[in-house]
Amino acid sequence: MAPRYRVTLTEEERGRLEALTRGGKTAASKFIHARALLLCDAGPHGSPWKVADVAAALGVTTRTIEHLKERFVEEGIEAALERKPAVKAPKLTFDGAFDARLTALACSPAPAGRARWTVRLLAEKVVELKIAPKVSTMSIHRALKKTNSSLI
């Protein structure tokens, strides 16, 4: 089966990667990525290794090498050497109005067939009443823990 992404380094890119691997102060992940690109080079100056051999030699998974090759081919050498920035989900903050409505709901009578409110039931009811678009059970727990009464 032919490789999905073929790494062909120019002479300038190859020189830069070799300088990174031979220099003294290079981050470990950048060093491994540079070394992997050098080993995968199918250009005129390189003799490409198999992905499995590169992964074994560098102590990473074959999937890591495949992702690295993909980033190099599609985004360039900079994207391949640097780690991708972490994508954080927007933090959903709950205000005092949310806490007040949640506390009022927790103090209300339990649903039919239940002896008391559980954190999971409260989370489902908060979404059902459209107090919040989504909420985790831990958010409910933390919000109720702030109250002085023993709702939790």
mmCIF file of C-alpha atoms in Angstrom:
data_model
loop_
_atom_site.group_PDB
_atom_site.id
_atom_site.type_symbol
_atom_site.label_atom_id
_atom_site.label_comp_id
_atom_site.label_asym_id
_atom_site.label_seq_id
_atom_site.Cartn_x
_atom_site.Cartn_y
_atom_site.Cartn_z
ATOM 1 C CA MET A 1 0.000 0.000 0.000
ATOM 2 C CA ALA A 2 1.376 3.419 -0.952
ATOM 3 C CA PRO A 3 1.979 5.908 1.864
ATOM 4 C CA ARG A 4 -0.829 8.399 2.317
ATOM 5 C CA TYR A 5 1.481 11.346 2.866
ATOM 6 C CA ARG A 6 4.910 11.549 1.285
ATOM 7 C CA VAL A 7 7.515 13.724 2.996
ATOM 8 C CA THR A 8 9.941 15.334 0.560
ATOM 9 C CA LEU A 9 12.293 17.812 2.182
ATOM 10 C CA THR A 10 14.121 20.545 0.364
ATOM 11 C CA GLU A 11 17.816 20.971 1.030
ATOM 12 C CA GLU A 12 17.078 24.025 3.185
ATOM 13 C CA GLU A 13 14.437 22.181 5.263
ATOM 14 C CA ARG A 14 16.741 19.220 5.681
ATOM 15 C CA GLY A 15 19.572 21.465 6.881
ATOM 16 C CA ARG A 16 17.258 23.160 9.385
ATOM 17 C CA LEU A 17 16.026 19.824 10.759
ATOM 18 C CA GLU A 18 19.560 18.473 11.042
ATOM 19 C CA ALA A 19 20.582 21.623 12.923
ATOM 20 C CA LEU A 20 17.678 21.079 15.332
ATOM 21 C CA THR A 21 18.661 17.480 15.985
ATOM 22 C CA ARG A 22 22.346 18.270 16.408
ATOM 23 C CA GLY A 23 21.958 21.459 18.430
ATOM 24 C CA GLY A 24 22.134 21.310 22.185
ATOM 25 C CA LYS A 25 18.908 22.975 23.324
ATOM 26 C CA THR A 26 15.858 21.576 21.575
ATOM 27 C CA ALA A 27 12.589 20.563 23.213
ATOM 28 C CA ALA A 28 12.098 16.798 23.260
ATOM 29 C CA SER A 29 8.913 16.823 21.188
ATOM 30 C CA LYS A 30 10.465 19.122 18.590
ATOM 31 C CA PHE A 31 13.571 16.914 18.467
ATOM 32 C CA ILE A 32 11.482 13.769 17.922
ATOM 33 C CA HIS A 33 9.386 15.442 15.224
ATOM 34 C CA ALA A 34 12.477 16.757 13.431
ATOM 35 C CA ARG A 35 14.158 13.354 13.593
ATOM 36 C CA ALA A 36 11.002 11.629 12.330
ATOM 37 C CA LEU A 37 10.751 13.979 9.364
ATOM 38 C CA LEU A 38 14.379 13.327 8.499
ATOM 39 C CA LEU A 39 13.852 9.570 8.641
ATOM 40 C CA CYS A 40 10.660 9.796 6.547
ATOM 41 C CA ASP A 41 12.255 12.005 3.878
ATOM 42 C CA ALA A 42 11.599 10.536 0.437
ATOM 43 C CA GLY A 43 13.340 13.378 -1.391
ATOM 44 C CA PRO A 44 16.575 13.149 -3.358
ATOM 45 C CA HIS A 45 18.716 13.496 -0.201
ATOM 46 C CA GLY A 46 16.954 10.911 1.936
ATOM 47 C CA SER A 47 16.158 7.244 1.994
ATOM 48 C CA PRO A 48 12.757 6.872 3.631
ATOM 49 C CA TRP A 49 12.168 4.446 6.446
ATOM 50 C CA LYS A 50 8.913 2.610 6.967
ATOM 51 C CA VAL A 51 6.543 4.308 9.391
ATOM 52 C CA ALA A 52 6.682 1.366 11.799
ATOM 53 C CA ASP A 53 10.489 1.456 11.846
ATOM 54 C CA VAL A 54 10.562 5.219 12.491
ATOM 55 C CA ALA A 55 8.029 4.839 15.307
ATOM 56 C CA ALA A 56 10.008 2.025 16.914
ATOM 57 C CA ALA A 57 13.286 3.915 16.627
ATOM 58 C CA LEU A 58 11.884 7.066 18.215
ATOM 59 C CA GLY A 59 9.654 5.406 20.813
ATOM 60 C CA VAL A 60 6.348 6.803 19.537
ATOM 61 C CA THR A 61 3.304 5.257 17.900
ATOM 62 C CA THR A 62 2.845 4.824 14.189
ATOM 63 C CA ARG A 63 -0.219 7.066 14.411
ATOM 64 C CA THR A 64 1.984 9.878 15.755
ATOM 65 C CA ILE A 65 4.234 9.556 12.709
ATOM 66 C CA GLU A 66 1.231 9.518 10.351
ATOM 67 C CA HIS A 67 -0.199 12.663 11.968
ATOM 68 C CA LEU A 68 3.207 14.340 11.757
ATOM 69 C CA LYS A 69 3.542 13.531 8.055
ATOM 70 C CA GLU A 70 0.012 14.773 7.414
ATOM 71 C CA ARG A 71 0.690 18.087 9.191
ATOM 72 C CA PHE A 72 3.951 18.509 7.273
ATOM 73 C CA VAL A 73 2.352 17.903 3.871
ATOM 74 C CA GLU A 74 -0.776 19.981 4.493
ATOM 75 C CA GLU A 75 0.476 22.805 6.721
ATOM 76 C CA GLY A 76 4.244 22.949 6.350
ATOM 77 C CA ILE A 77 7.340 22.421 8.437
ATOM 78 C CA GLU A 78 6.436 24.912 11.185
ATOM 79 C CA ALA A 79 3.123 23.198 11.928
ATOM 80 C CA ALA A 80 4.832 19.805 11.944
ATOM 81 C CA LEU A 81 7.505 20.851 14.432
ATOM 82 C CA GLU A 82 5.309 22.774 16.866
ATOM 83 C CA ARG A 83 2.647 21.208 19.013
ATOM 84 C CA LYS A 84 -0.904 22.078 18.148
ATOM 85 C CA PRO A 85 -2.415 24.571 20.581
ATOM 86 C CA ALA A 86 -4.947 22.962 22.884
ATOM 87 C CA VAL A 87 -8.520 23.747 21.965
ATOM 88 C CA LYS A 88 -10.378 24.529 25.130
ATOM 89 C CA ALA A 89 -14.125 24.419 25.244
ATOM 90 C CA PRO A 90 -15.600 27.746 26.272
ATOM 91 C CA LYS A 91 -16.120 27.721 30.000
ATOM 92 C CA LEU A 92 -19.765 27.981 30.886
ATOM 93 C CA THR A 93 -20.026 30.155 33.985
ATOM 94 C CA PHE A 94 -23.083 30.218 36.138
ATOM 95 C CA ASP A 95 -24.125 33.404 37.860
ATOM 96 C CA GLY A 96 -26.029 34.094 41.049
ATOM 97 C CA ALA A 97 -29.384 33.821 39.266
ATOM 98 C CA PHE A 98 -28.516 30.258 38.230
ATOM 99 C CA ASP A 99 -27.513 29.390 41.802
ATOM 100 C CA ALA A 100 -30.749 30.893 43.160
ATOM 101 C CA ARG A 101 -32.967 28.994 40.728
ATOM 102 C CA LEU A 102 -31.044 25.779 41.335
ATOM 103 C CA THR A 103 -31.368 26.158 45.109
ATOM 104 C CA ALA A 104 -35.102 26.855 44.772
ATOM 105 C CA LEU A 105 -35.464 23.758 42.593
ATOM 106 C CA ALA A 106 -33.496 21.615 45.065
ATOM 107 C CA CYS A 107 -35.686 22.862 47.939
ATOM 108 C CA SER A 108 -38.896 22.087 46.051
ATOM 109 C CA PRO A 109 -40.678 18.747 46.514
ATOM 110 C CA ALA A 110 -38.989 15.811 44.822
ATOM 111 C CA PRO A 111 -40.450 14.437 41.580
ATOM 112 C CA ALA A 112 -43.203 11.846 41.798
ATOM 113 C CA GLY A 113 -41.882 8.442 42.749
ATOM 114 C CA ARG A 114 -38.698 9.867 44.307
ATOM 115 C CA ALA A 115 -37.909 10.425 47.958
ATOM 116 C CA ARG A 116 -35.480 13.293 47.262
ATOM 117 C CA TRP A 117 -33.663 15.155 44.509
ATOM 118 C CA THR A 118 -30.446 13.607 43.254
ATOM 119 C CA VAL A 119 -27.705 15.575 41.566
ATOM 120 C CA ARG A 120 -28.432 13.783 38.301
ATOM 121 C CA LEU A 121 -32.159 14.540 38.527
ATOM 122 C CA LEU A 122 -31.405 18.185 39.239
ATOM 123 C CA ALA A 123 -29.065 18.395 36.229
ATOM 124 C CA GLU A 124 -31.730 16.930 33.944
ATOM 125 C CA LYS A 125 -34.412 19.252 35.319
ATOM 126 C CA VAL A 126 -32.206 22.353 34.928
ATOM 127 C CA VAL A 127 -31.781 21.568 31.223
ATOM 128 C CA GLU A 128 -35.465 20.690 30.851
ATOM 129 C CA LEU A 129 -36.550 24.012 32.424
ATOM 130 C CA LYS A 130 -33.992 25.841 30.228
ATOM 131 C CA ILE A 131 -32.245 27.370 33.211
ATOM 132 C CA ALA A 132 -28.987 26.448 31.450
ATOM 133 C CA PRO A 133 -28.372 24.939 27.974
ATOM 134 C CA LYS A 134 -26.294 22.132 29.461
ATOM 135 C CA VAL A 135 -24.886 21.379 32.872
ATOM 136 C CA SER A 136 -22.839 18.611 34.425
ATOM 137 C CA THR A 137 -23.614 16.849 37.647
ATOM 138 C CA MET A 138 -20.381 18.215 39.123
ATOM 139 C CA SER A 139 -21.499 21.784 38.392
ATOM 140 C CA ILE A 140 -24.741 21.102 40.234
ATOM 141 C CA HIS A 141 -22.800 19.557 43.107
ATOM 142 C CA ARG A 142 -20.438 22.532 43.395
ATOM 143 C CA ALA A 143 -23.271 25.060 43.216
ATOM 144 C CA LEU A 144 -25.242 23.317 45.961
ATOM 145 C CA LYS A 145 -22.181 22.828 48.103
ATOM 146 C CA LYS A 146 -21.885 26.633 48.333
ATOM 147 C CA THR A 147 -25.240 26.865 50.136
ATOM 148 C CA ASN A 148 -25.417 26.748 53.930
ATOM 149 C CA SER A 149 -28.230 24.231 53.986
ATOM 150 C CA SER A 150 -27.561 20.529 53.636
ATOM 151 C CA LEU A 151 -28.966 20.067 50.145
ATOM 152 C CA ILE A 152 -26.108 17.773 49.154
#
